[in-house]
């Protein structure tokens, strides 16, 4: 690594030694863009890397709310306004007990380059809370979301910062947050994306991350003379991204063998078909149940309890052609990667953000697996969020077909940009470098052009 790049890395570790996820995301990024610093001296001269690893602003606040027993509960809320060089801060809100500054800073950092790759004018941000939505009533979730927005509302705006969903935040939570914002600020404006289609939401936004992942994977496979048709696929997770990845894979003629949740892994050798997927959607989105119930209903399926404490994840031991991690960060470790390589998996398409550890990334790429990194392959969600913002500004709503067509074009462009950047600055098919570099160049240019901010 170039001395100056190493100094940036050392400083991040020195300032925030207790932020392992953020350090991991920065390590991957600096490893890629280090290949540019000799060729483009402005990067060092303008201290672009030093500025890029420091959020423009971090907002932390308390969220008091009343549970159904009338007891006051407290959570911690965050919004990381990472980088506004390309446009308003944009990125999801995560509600999960594990949420902390390290996780949100890694997500906001990755989001900056992901949003750049979409080709839309979007800066990077992320937020959330350590609130655990599991087992909470609708009323409790609503009161929590209202209290969160009472504070968050003063920091966001349609041209300032536009949050959306992530783990634990879907249509229900966005609806409650939007309603509260409108009540306080007396404005019907696009301050959140992922809204219901009857009040400013874009068609295809719920589907967009999963569909986009499949579009990009198809483009990547196509360049190698391969396709999805007739191929078997592993999906982890059973939330928003996993469900619509499965839906689009089925449409492409693939067979979906697995899904999972934070309690365990479901393996269905006869394939999760459209009817079974409809059952999963109701189970997870309406009844908010556990994936284990599937194995009681469909007898050929196996359920393996797995809460992440074992050294490997059984889902990555299943034989298949392609794998789509769609649950959470670091869900593929080095041992999992070895299992995937041993089983001759040909593509890992990341639906989740940073689902692969640094070591696992190396093992997969050395093993000849096509690795589609999340900041490129899951960019379809935020891309359609950008299209939702455009529709809100126009006070228009585009048809599902129009939005889907734009999503497909955006994902194909992302593939071609990351693949060209890999060829030019790194090695063919190193899409980790390709995505980091292609995403970075645009943000870097904008930061230099806008002076020292
Ligand atoms: P959801 O909350 O809808 O679903 C998350 C799924 O992952 C659930 O099945 C959940 O299990 C499982 N999961 C969550 N945390 C863990 C954990 N620590 N260990 C094991 N399993 C876990 O979230 P999304 O589908 O929206 O998000 C999934 C991933 O995709 C995240 O990495 C997110 O950042 C990323 N992403 C999301 C986008 C979006 O538009 N929503 C866009 C781009 C990326 P359980 O049901 O038990 O909680
Ligand atoms: O990680 C992500 O890209 C998201 N959670 C979606 C962000 C958005 O603003 O739609």
Short mmCIF file of C-alpha atoms and ligand atoms in Angstrom, two decimals:
data_model
loop_
_atom_site.label_atom_id
_atom_site.label_comp_id
_atom_site.label_asym_id
_atom_site.label_seq_id
_atom_site.Cartn_x
_atom_site.Cartn_y
_atom_site.Cartn_z
CA UNK A 1 0.00 0.00 0.00
CA UNK A 2 1.17 3.57 -0.82
CA UNK A 3 2.48 5.39 2.30
CA UNK A 4 -0.23 8.04 2.18
CA UNK A 5 -3.00 5.44 1.87
CA UNK A 6 -1.49 3.50 4.75
CA UNK A 7 -1.51 6.66 6.89
CA UNK A 8 -5.26 7.07 6.24
CA UNK A 9 -5.81 3.45 7.25
CA UNK A 10 -3.68 3.79 10.38
CA UNK A 11 -5.53 6.92 11.44
CA UNK A 12 -8.93 5.23 11.11
CA UNK A 13 -7.71 2.35 13.28
CA UNK A 14 -6.14 4.74 15.77
CA UNK A 15 -9.23 6.97 16.05
CA UNK A 16 -11.84 4.21 16.15
CA UNK A 17 -10.19 0.95 17.19
CA UNK A 18 -13.52 -0.34 18.46
CA UNK A 19 -15.31 -0.06 15.10
CA UNK A 20 -14.43 -3.38 13.38
CA UNK A 21 -17.09 -3.24 10.65
CA UNK A 22 -16.10 0.31 9.69
CA UNK A 23 -12.42 -0.64 9.65
CA UNK A 24 -13.27 -3.64 7.45
CA UNK A 25 -15.17 -1.53 4.92
CA UNK A 26 -12.37 1.07 4.80
CA UNK A 27 -9.72 -1.67 4.42
CA UNK A 28 -11.47 -3.11 1.37
CA UNK A 29 -11.97 0.34 -0.15
CA UNK A 30 -8.42 1.61 0.42
CA UNK A 31 -7.02 -1.68 -0.88
CA UNK A 32 -8.76 -0.96 -4.18
CA UNK A 33 -8.28 2.80 -4.59
CA UNK A 34 -4.61 2.57 -3.62
CA UNK A 35 -4.16 1.47 -7.24
CA UNK A 36 -5.11 5.05 -8.31
CA UNK A 37 -3.03 7.30 -6.08
CA UNK A 38 0.12 7.18 -8.24
CA UNK A 39 -1.84 7.93 -11.43
CA UNK A 40 -4.10 10.65 -10.01
CA UNK A 41 -1.96 12.88 -7.72
CA UNK A 42 -4.93 15.18 -6.95
CA UNK A 43 -6.33 12.45 -4.69
CA UNK A 44 -3.45 12.86 -2.26
CA UNK A 45 -2.96 16.59 -2.81
CA UNK A 46 -6.59 17.32 -1.90
CA UNK A 47 -6.60 14.74 0.94
CA UNK A 48 -9.66 13.12 -0.61
CA UNK A 49 -9.15 9.79 1.17
CA UNK A 50 -8.61 11.43 4.57
CA UNK A 51 -11.83 13.42 4.14
CA UNK A 52 -13.80 10.50 2.77
CA UNK A 53 -13.33 8.28 5.83
CA UNK A 54 -14.64 10.99 8.15
CA UNK A 55 -18.45 11.44 8.15
CA UNK A 56 -19.59 14.99 7.41
CA UNK A 57 -21.88 14.71 10.44
CA UNK A 58 -22.97 12.09 12.98
CA UNK A 59 -26.24 12.62 14.81
CA UNK A 60 -27.01 10.57 17.93
CA UNK A 61 -30.15 10.92 19.97
CA UNK A 62 -32.37 9.24 22.52
CA UNK A 63 -35.69 7.72 21.58
CA UNK A 64 -38.16 7.41 24.46
CA UNK A 65 -41.39 5.48 23.78
CA UNK A 66 -44.17 3.80 25.75
CA UNK A 67 -44.68 0.04 25.48
CA UNK A 68 -48.09 -1.65 25.67
CA UNK A 69 -47.81 -1.94 29.46
CA UNK A 70 -47.45 1.81 29.76
CA UNK A 71 -43.77 1.56 30.68
CA UNK A 72 -41.27 4.04 29.30
CA UNK A 73 -38.63 2.42 27.09
CA UNK A 74 -35.48 4.03 25.75
CA UNK A 75 -33.43 3.38 22.63
CA UNK A 76 -30.53 5.07 20.94
CA UNK A 77 -31.02 6.60 17.49
CA UNK A 78 -28.42 7.54 14.88
CA UNK A 79 -28.07 9.21 11.51
CA UNK A 80 -24.69 9.22 9.77
CA UNK A 81 -24.56 11.97 7.14
CA UNK A 82 -21.49 10.57 5.43
CA UNK A 83 -20.94 12.39 2.16
CA UNK A 84 -23.02 14.95 0.25
CA UNK A 85 -20.66 15.51 -2.69
CA UNK A 86 -23.09 13.99 -5.20
CA UNK A 87 -26.41 15.08 -3.68
CA UNK A 88 -28.58 14.77 -0.56
CA UNK A 89 -27.48 12.14 1.94
CA UNK A 90 -29.36 8.97 1.01
CA UNK A 91 -29.55 5.58 2.67
CA UNK A 92 -31.68 3.34 4.83
CA UNK A 93 -32.58 3.16 8.51
CA UNK A 94 -31.81 -0.13 10.28
CA UNK A 95 -33.72 -1.32 13.35
CA UNK A 96 -31.87 -4.19 14.99
CA UNK A 97 -30.49 -4.74 18.51
CA UNK A 98 -26.95 -5.00 17.09
CA UNK A 99 -27.02 -1.46 15.66
CA UNK A 100 -24.07 0.70 16.75
CA UNK A 101 -21.80 3.41 15.34
CA UNK A 102 -19.42 0.92 13.72
CA UNK A 103 -22.16 -0.85 11.77
CA UNK A 104 -23.86 2.36 10.67
CA UNK A 105 -20.58 4.02 9.66
CA UNK A 106 -19.64 1.01 7.51
CA UNK A 107 -23.08 1.08 5.91
CA UNK A 108 -22.96 4.85 5.27
CA UNK A 109 -19.45 4.55 3.85
CA UNK A 110 -20.42 1.76 1.43
CA UNK A 111 -23.62 3.63 0.58
CA UNK A 112 -21.63 6.62 -0.68
CA UNK A 113 -19.96 4.55 -3.42
CA UNK A 114 -23.07 2.49 -4.13
CA UNK A 115 -25.11 5.62 -4.71
CA UNK A 116 -22.38 6.97 -6.98
CA UNK A 117 -22.55 3.76 -9.04
CA UNK A 118 -26.29 4.23 -9.66
CA UNK A 119 -25.46 7.28 -11.81
CA UNK A 120 -28.07 9.33 -9.89
CA UNK A 121 -27.34 12.48 -7.85
CA UNK A 122 -27.31 10.92 -4.41
CA UNK A 123 -24.94 11.43 -1.48
CA UNK A 124 -24.42 8.73 1.16
CA UNK A 125 -25.97 8.27 4.59
CA UNK A 126 -27.34 5.64 6.93
CA UNK A 127 -29.13 5.53 10.24
CA UNK A 128 -31.05 3.40 12.63
CA UNK A 129 -31.54 2.33 16.19
CA UNK A 130 -30.85 -0.58 18.53
CA UNK A 131 -34.64 -1.04 18.84
CA UNK A 132 -35.66 -4.68 18.33
CA UNK A 133 -38.92 -4.88 16.36
CA UNK A 134 -39.28 -8.63 17.04
CA UNK A 135 -42.24 -9.41 19.26
CA UNK A 136 -43.42 -5.78 19.36
CA UNK A 137 -47.06 -4.91 18.61
CA UNK A 138 -48.00 -2.58 15.74
CA UNK A 139 -48.80 0.07 18.35
CA UNK A 140 -45.37 -0.21 19.95
CA UNK A 141 -43.62 -0.03 16.57
CA UNK A 142 -45.74 3.01 15.69
CA UNK A 143 -44.97 4.87 18.93
CA UNK A 144 -41.28 4.08 18.53
CA UNK A 145 -41.24 5.30 14.90
CA UNK A 146 -43.09 8.48 15.89
CA UNK A 147 -40.63 9.25 18.66
CA UNK A 148 -37.69 8.55 16.35
CA UNK A 149 -39.09 10.95 13.73
CA UNK A 150 -39.79 13.65 16.30
CA UNK A 151 -36.00 14.07 16.53
CA UNK A 152 -34.81 12.79 13.12
CA UNK A 153 -37.30 15.07 11.34
CA UNK A 154 -35.29 18.19 12.14
CA UNK A 155 -32.17 16.78 10.42
CA UNK A 156 -33.66 15.50 7.14
CA UNK A 157 -35.41 17.04 4.14
CA UNK A 158 -36.12 16.28 0.50
CA UNK A 159 -32.97 18.17 -0.57
CA UNK A 160 -30.94 17.43 2.57
CA UNK A 161 -31.17 13.80 3.65
CA UNK A 162 -33.69 11.18 2.55
CA UNK A 163 -33.81 7.98 4.66
CA UNK A 164 -35.42 4.70 3.57
CA UNK A 165 -35.67 1.08 4.78
CA UNK A 166 -33.04 -1.49 5.70
CA UNK A 167 -33.10 -4.44 8.14
CA UNK A 168 -36.21 -4.16 10.31
CA UNK A 169 -37.63 -1.23 8.35
CA UNK A 170 -40.18 -1.92 5.62
CA UNK A 171 -43.42 -0.37 4.40
CA UNK A 172 -45.04 -0.37 7.85
CA UNK A 173 -42.24 1.54 9.56
CA UNK A 174 -41.75 4.00 6.67
CA UNK A 175 -45.50 4.71 6.74
CA UNK A 176 -45.44 5.53 10.48
CA UNK A 177 -42.32 7.69 10.11
CA UNK A 178 -43.75 9.55 7.13
CA UNK A 179 -47.08 10.18 8.87
CA UNK A 180 -45.28 11.63 11.88
CA UNK A 181 -43.03 13.88 9.78
CA UNK A 182 -46.07 15.26 7.95
CA UNK A 183 -47.87 15.91 11.21
CA UNK A 184 -44.96 17.84 12.73
CA UNK A 185 -43.75 19.74 9.65
CA UNK A 186 -47.08 20.13 7.82
CA UNK A 187 -45.47 19.21 4.50
CA UNK A 188 -46.20 16.44 1.99
CA UNK A 189 -42.75 16.05 0.51
CA UNK A 190 -40.47 13.15 -0.36
CA UNK A 191 -38.44 13.06 2.84
CA UNK A 192 -38.44 9.25 2.89
CA UNK A 193 -38.47 6.61 0.17
CA UNK A 194 -40.18 3.24 0.28
CA UNK A 195 -43.53 4.92 0.98
CA UNK A 196 -46.81 3.22 0.06
CA UNK A 197 -47.74 3.73 -3.60
CA UNK A 198 -50.92 5.60 -2.60
CA UNK A 199 -48.93 8.37 -0.85
CA UNK A 200 -45.91 9.03 -3.03
CA UNK A 201 -44.14 5.68 -3.06
CA UNK A 202 -42.65 4.33 -6.27
CA UNK A 203 -43.86 1.14 -7.81
CA UNK A 204 -41.15 -1.56 -7.79
CA UNK A 205 -39.32 -0.03 -4.76
CA UNK A 206 -40.11 -3.10 -2.58
CA UNK A 207 -38.92 -5.41 -5.36
CA UNK A 208 -35.98 -3.28 -6.49
CA UNK A 209 -33.03 -4.60 -4.45
CA UNK A 210 -33.78 -8.26 -5.19
CA UNK A 211 -34.69 -7.68 -8.83
CA UNK A 212 -31.62 -5.50 -9.33
CA UNK A 213 -29.38 -8.15 -7.79
CA UNK A 214 -30.67 -10.70 -10.28
CA UNK A 215 -30.34 -8.26 -13.22
CA UNK A 216 -26.72 -7.52 -12.36
CA UNK A 217 -25.90 -11.19 -11.74
CA UNK A 218 -27.45 -12.12 -15.10
CA UNK A 219 -25.29 -9.50 -16.84
CA UNK A 220 -22.16 -10.80 -15.07
CA UNK A 221 -22.94 -14.41 -15.94
CA UNK A 222 -23.89 -13.46 -19.49
CA UNK A 223 -20.41 -12.02 -20.08
CA UNK A 224 -19.02 -15.47 -19.22
CA UNK A 225 -21.45 -17.25 -21.52
CA UNK A 226 -23.50 -18.48 -18.53
CA UNK A 227 -27.11 -17.90 -17.47
CA UNK A 228 -29.52 -18.35 -14.58
CA UNK A 229 -31.91 -20.59 -16.45
CA UNK A 230 -32.15 -24.09 -14.99
CA UNK A 231 -29.50 -23.33 -12.35
CA UNK A 232 -29.82 -24.02 -8.62
CA UNK A 233 -29.43 -21.12 -6.19
CA UNK A 234 -28.83 -20.59 -2.48
CA UNK A 235 -30.42 -17.56 -0.84
CA UNK A 236 -29.84 -16.56 2.78
CA UNK A 237 -32.33 -14.41 4.65
CA UNK A 238 -36.07 -14.32 4.13
CA UNK A 239 -36.75 -10.59 4.35
CA UNK A 240 -37.27 -7.97 1.68
CA UNK A 241 -34.13 -8.56 -0.36
CA UNK A 242 -34.25 -12.37 -0.11
CA UNK A 243 -37.92 -12.57 -1.10
CA UNK A 244 -37.62 -10.52 -4.27
CA UNK A 245 -34.33 -12.15 -5.22
CA UNK A 246 -36.17 -15.47 -5.05
CA UNK A 247 -39.11 -14.09 -7.02
CA UNK A 248 -36.93 -12.84 -9.89
CA UNK A 249 -34.72 -15.96 -9.89
CA UNK A 250 -37.86 -18.08 -10.34
CA UNK A 251 -38.89 -15.86 -13.26
CA UNK A 252 -35.44 -16.41 -14.80
CA UNK A 253 -35.92 -20.20 -14.60
CA UNK A 254 -33.66 -20.88 -11.62
CA UNK A 255 -34.39 -23.26 -8.77
CA UNK A 256 -34.20 -21.77 -5.25
CA UNK A 257 -32.99 -24.35 -2.73
CA UNK A 258 -32.61 -22.39 0.51
CA UNK A 259 -33.70 -19.42 2.60
CA UNK A 260 -33.02 -18.60 6.27
CA UNK A 261 -33.62 -16.25 9.16
CA UNK A 262 -31.67 -15.35 12.27
CA UNK A 263 -32.81 -18.58 13.97
CA UNK A 264 -32.03 -21.13 11.28
CA UNK A 265 -31.67 -22.40 7.75
CA UNK A 266 -34.31 -23.91 5.50
CA UNK A 267 -33.32 -26.38 2.75
CA UNK A 268 -35.93 -27.53 0.25
CA UNK A 269 -34.38 -29.91 -2.31
CA UNK A 270 -37.55 -29.82 -4.45
CA UNK A 271 -37.20 -26.04 -4.74
CA UNK A 272 -39.01 -23.05 -3.20
CA UNK A 273 -41.51 -22.41 -6.01
CA UNK A 274 -43.88 -19.45 -6.47
CA UNK A 275 -46.58 -20.90 -4.17
CA UNK A 276 -44.11 -21.69 -1.42
CA UNK A 277 -42.60 -18.20 -1.81
CA UNK A 278 -46.08 -16.68 -1.41
CA UNK A 279 -46.38 -18.67 1.83
CA UNK A 280 -43.01 -17.27 3.02
CA UNK A 281 -44.09 -13.69 2.22
CA UNK A 282 -47.23 -14.05 4.33
CA UNK A 283 -45.32 -15.87 7.07
CA UNK A 284 -42.61 -13.19 7.34
CA UNK A 285 -44.39 -9.97 6.31
CA UNK A 286 -47.88 -10.45 7.75
CA UNK A 287 -47.65 -13.02 10.53
CA UNK A 288 -44.05 -12.05 11.33
CA UNK A 289 -43.32 -15.72 12.04
CA UNK A 290 -40.16 -17.83 11.84
CA UNK A 291 -38.88 -19.68 8.76
CA UNK A 292 -38.89 -22.92 10.82
CA UNK A 293 -42.67 -23.11 10.25
CA UNK A 294 -42.07 -23.78 6.54
CA UNK A 295 -40.51 -27.17 7.29
CA UNK A 296 -43.61 -28.18 9.25
CA UNK A 297 -45.88 -27.29 6.32
CA UNK A 298 -43.74 -28.66 3.45
CA UNK A 299 -42.57 -32.11 4.46
CA UNK A 300 -39.67 -32.55 2.01
CA UNK A 301 -37.87 -29.55 3.53
CA UNK A 302 -35.25 -29.61 6.29
CA UNK A 303 -34.76 -26.94 8.95
CA UNK A 304 -31.39 -26.57 10.69
CA UNK A 305 -31.30 -24.26 13.72
CA UNK A 306 -28.43 -21.79 13.30
CA UNK A 307 -28.05 -18.53 15.18
CA UNK A 308 -24.63 -17.54 13.94
CA UNK A 309 -22.71 -18.92 16.91
CA UNK A 310 -21.34 -22.00 15.07
CA UNK A 311 -18.08 -21.60 13.16
CA UNK A 312 -19.75 -22.21 9.77
CA UNK A 313 -23.19 -21.56 8.32
CA UNK A 314 -24.88 -24.76 7.04
CA UNK A 315 -26.53 -22.83 4.21
CA UNK A 316 -23.17 -22.46 2.43
CA UNK A 317 -22.60 -26.23 2.54
CA UNK A 318 -25.52 -26.96 0.21
CA UNK A 319 -24.49 -27.92 -3.34
CA UNK A 320 -25.72 -25.42 -5.96
CA UNK A 321 -24.59 -23.28 -8.90
CA UNK A 322 -24.95 -19.76 -7.48
CA UNK A 323 -25.24 -18.18 -4.02
CA UNK A 324 -27.02 -14.98 -2.95
CA UNK A 325 -26.30 -13.84 0.63
CA UNK A 326 -29.26 -11.56 1.46
CA UNK A 327 -29.31 -11.41 5.28
CA UNK A 328 -26.55 -9.39 6.95
CA UNK A 329 -22.86 -8.42 7.16
CA UNK A 330 -20.14 -11.06 7.50
CA UNK A 331 -22.49 -13.99 7.00
CA UNK A 332 -19.85 -15.72 4.80
CA UNK A 333 -16.60 -16.28 6.69
CA UNK A 334 -13.39 -17.90 5.46
CA UNK A 335 -14.58 -21.43 6.26
CA UNK A 336 -17.91 -20.78 4.53
CA UNK A 337 -16.02 -19.47 1.51
CA UNK A 338 -13.92 -22.65 1.41
CA UNK A 339 -17.14 -24.68 1.45
CA UNK A 340 -18.57 -22.65 -1.42
CA UNK A 341 -15.39 -23.08 -3.47
CA UNK A 342 -15.25 -26.82 -2.70
CA UNK A 343 -18.84 -27.13 -3.94
CA UNK A 344 -17.89 -25.29 -7.17
CA UNK A 345 -20.28 -22.40 -6.66
CA UNK A 346 -19.73 -20.16 -9.69
CA UNK A 347 -21.16 -16.83 -8.52
CA UNK A 348 -21.72 -15.09 -5.19
CA UNK A 349 -24.12 -12.18 -5.71
CA UNK A 350 -24.25 -10.01 -2.60
CA UNK A 351 -27.77 -8.83 -1.79
CA UNK A 352 -26.75 -7.89 1.75
CA UNK A 353 -24.21 -5.17 2.54
CA UNK A 354 -20.71 -6.58 3.12
CA UNK A 355 -21.92 -10.18 3.70
CA UNK A 356 -18.43 -11.55 2.96
CA UNK A 357 -15.45 -11.13 5.30
CA UNK A 358 -12.20 -9.80 3.80
CA UNK A 359 -10.60 -13.24 4.03
CA UNK A 360 -13.64 -14.90 2.50
CA UNK A 361 -13.58 -12.42 -0.40
CA UNK A 362 -10.01 -13.44 -1.18
CA UNK A 363 -10.78 -17.16 -0.97
CA UNK A 364 -13.75 -16.81 -3.31
CA UNK A 365 -11.88 -14.78 -5.91
CA UNK A 366 -8.82 -17.03 -5.79
CA UNK A 367 -11.20 -19.98 -6.17
CA UNK A 368 -12.47 -18.53 -9.45
CA UNK A 369 -15.91 -17.55 -8.10
CA UNK A 370 -17.48 -14.46 -9.71
CA UNK A 371 -18.00 -12.11 -6.75
CA UNK A 372 -20.57 -9.35 -7.24
CA UNK A 373 -19.95 -6.93 -4.33
CA UNK A 374 -22.96 -5.50 -2.54
CA UNK A 375 -22.22 -1.87 -3.30
CA UNK A 376 -22.79 -2.74 -6.96
CA UNK A 377 -25.14 -5.71 -6.88
CA UNK A 378 -27.64 -4.44 -4.29
CA UNK A 379 -27.71 -0.88 -5.66
CA UNK A 380 -31.11 -1.46 -7.29
CA UNK A 381 -32.93 -0.58 -4.06
CA UNK A 382 -31.40 2.84 -3.65
CA UNK A 383 -31.58 3.40 -7.41
CA UNK A 384 -35.37 3.06 -7.33
CA UNK A 385 -35.36 5.22 -4.20
CA UNK A 386 -33.67 7.85 -6.38
CA UNK A 387 -36.41 7.36 -8.95
CA UNK A 388 -38.99 7.77 -6.17
CA UNK A 389 -37.40 11.11 -5.25
CA UNK A 390 -37.60 12.17 -8.90
CA UNK A 391 -41.29 11.21 -9.05
CA UNK A 392 -42.00 13.10 -5.80
CA UNK A 393 -40.30 16.24 -7.14
CA UNK A 394 -42.40 16.02 -10.28
CA UNK A 395 -45.58 15.15 -8.32
CA UNK A 396 -45.94 12.23 -10.73
CA UNK A 397 -46.10 8.47 -10.46
CA UNK A 398 -44.53 6.27 -13.11
CA UNK A 399 -45.90 2.84 -14.05
CA UNK A 400 -44.30 -0.35 -12.70
CA UNK A 401 -43.09 -1.15 -16.22
CA UNK A 402 -41.39 2.25 -16.59
CA UNK A 403 -39.61 1.91 -13.25
CA UNK A 404 -38.58 -1.70 -13.86
CA UNK A 405 -37.15 -0.78 -17.28
CA UNK A 406 -35.07 2.01 -15.71
CA UNK A 407 -33.89 -0.34 -12.98
CA UNK A 408 -32.73 -2.88 -15.57
CA UNK A 409 -30.83 -0.18 -17.48
CA UNK A 410 -29.18 1.10 -14.30
CA UNK A 411 -28.04 -2.40 -13.25
CA UNK A 412 -26.63 -3.15 -16.71
CA UNK A 413 -24.74 0.16 -16.63
CA UNK A 414 -23.36 -0.65 -13.19
CA UNK A 415 -22.11 -3.99 -14.45
CA UNK A 416 -20.44 -2.41 -17.44
CA UNK A 417 -18.84 0.38 -15.35
CA UNK A 418 -17.42 -1.92 -12.66
CA UNK A 419 -16.20 -4.37 -15.23
CA UNK A 420 -14.44 -1.63 -17.25
CA UNK A 421 -12.88 -0.20 -14.07
CA UNK A 422 -11.64 -3.68 -13.12
CA UNK A 423 -10.08 -4.13 -16.58
CA UNK A 424 -8.49 -0.69 -16.54
CA UNK A 425 -7.17 -0.40 -12.99
CA UNK A 426 -7.06 -3.95 -11.60
CA UNK A 427 -7.57 -7.40 -13.09
CA UNK A 428 -10.42 -8.77 -15.20
CA UNK A 429 -13.40 -9.83 -13.10
CA UNK A 430 -12.07 -8.27 -9.88
CA UNK A 431 -15.42 -6.58 -9.30
CA UNK A 432 -14.50 -5.63 -5.72
CA UNK A 433 -11.80 -3.34 -7.10
CA UNK A 434 -14.02 -2.38 -10.03
CA UNK A 435 -16.91 -1.27 -7.81
CA UNK A 436 -14.73 0.55 -5.27
CA UNK A 437 -12.84 2.40 -7.99
CA UNK A 438 -15.78 3.25 -10.28
CA UNK A 439 -17.85 4.41 -7.29
CA UNK A 440 -14.95 6.40 -5.83
CA UNK A 441 -13.86 8.32 -8.94
CA UNK A 442 -17.12 10.24 -9.30
CA UNK A 443 -17.29 11.16 -5.60
CA UNK A 444 -13.63 12.18 -5.60
CA UNK A 445 -14.07 14.45 -8.64
CA UNK A 446 -17.06 16.12 -7.02
CA UNK A 447 -15.24 16.61 -3.70
CA UNK A 448 -12.24 18.19 -5.42
CA UNK A 449 -14.48 20.45 -7.53
CA UNK A 450 -16.38 21.66 -4.46
CA UNK A 451 -13.30 22.72 -2.51
CA UNK A 452 -12.37 21.85 1.05
CA UNK A 453 -15.54 20.78 2.81
P1 LIG B 1 -35.20 -7.51 6.36
O1 LIG B 1 -35.31 -7.02 7.75
O2 LIG B 1 -36.38 -7.45 5.47
O3 LIG B 1 -34.69 -9.01 6.35
C1 LIG B 1 -33.49 -9.36 6.95
C2 LIG B 1 -33.33 -10.87 6.88
O4 LIG B 1 -32.02 -11.22 7.31
C3 LIG B 1 -34.28 -11.60 7.81
O5 LIG B 1 -34.56 -12.87 7.30
C4 LIG B 1 -33.47 -11.67 9.09
O6 LIG B 1 -33.86 -12.72 9.97
C5 LIG B 1 -32.08 -11.92 8.55
N1 LIG B 1 -31.10 -11.35 9.47
C6 LIG B 1 -31.02 -10.06 9.88
N2 LIG B 1 -30.01 -9.91 10.74
C7 LIG B 1 -29.46 -11.11 10.88
C8 LIG B 1 -28.37 -11.59 11.63
N3 LIG B 1 -27.65 -10.78 12.43
N4 LIG B 1 -28.05 -12.91 11.51
C9 LIG B 1 -28.77 -13.73 10.71
N5 LIG B 1 -29.82 -13.32 9.97
C10 LIG B 1 -30.14 -12.04 10.06
O7 LIG B 1 -33.98 -6.70 5.74
P2 LIG B 1 -33.59 -6.52 4.20
O8 LIG B 1 -33.97 -7.72 3.42
O9 LIG B 1 -34.05 -5.19 3.79
O10 LIG B 1 -31.99 -6.44 4.31
C11 LIG B 1 -31.15 -7.58 4.15
C12 LIG B 1 -29.76 -7.12 3.77
O11 LIG B 1 -29.85 -6.39 2.52
C13 LIG B 1 -29.08 -6.15 4.74
O12 LIG B 1 -27.70 -6.37 4.69
C14 LIG B 1 -29.38 -4.78 4.13
O13 LIG B 1 -28.45 -3.82 4.55
C15 LIG B 1 -29.26 -5.11 2.66
N6 LIG B 1 -29.91 -4.19 1.72
C16 LIG B 1 -31.22 -3.86 1.84
C17 LIG B 1 -31.80 -3.02 0.92
C18 LIG B 1 -33.26 -2.67 0.97
O14 LIG B 1 -33.70 -1.96 0.07
N7 LIG B 1 -34.03 -3.15 1.92
C19 LIG B 1 -31.03 -2.41 -0.16
C20 LIG B 1 -29.66 -2.88 -0.24
C21 LIG B 1 -29.14 -3.72 0.68
P3 LIG B 1 -35.01 -12.46 11.06
O15 LIG B 1 -36.29 -12.46 10.31
O16 LIG B 1 -34.85 -13.57 12.01
O17 LIG B 1 -34.69 -11.12 11.66
O1 LIG B 2 -28.45 -0.47 1.73
C1 LIG B 2 -29.24 0.13 0.97
O2 LIG B 2 -28.91 0.51 -0.15
C2 LIG B 2 -30.59 0.38 1.46
N1 LIG B 2 -30.93 -0.05 2.56
C3 LIG B 2 -31.55 1.19 0.63
C4 LIG B 2 -31.27 2.66 0.77
C5 LIG B 2 -32.28 3.56 0.12
O3 LIG B 2 -32.15 4.77 0.37
O4 LIG B 2 -33.18 3.12 -0.60
#
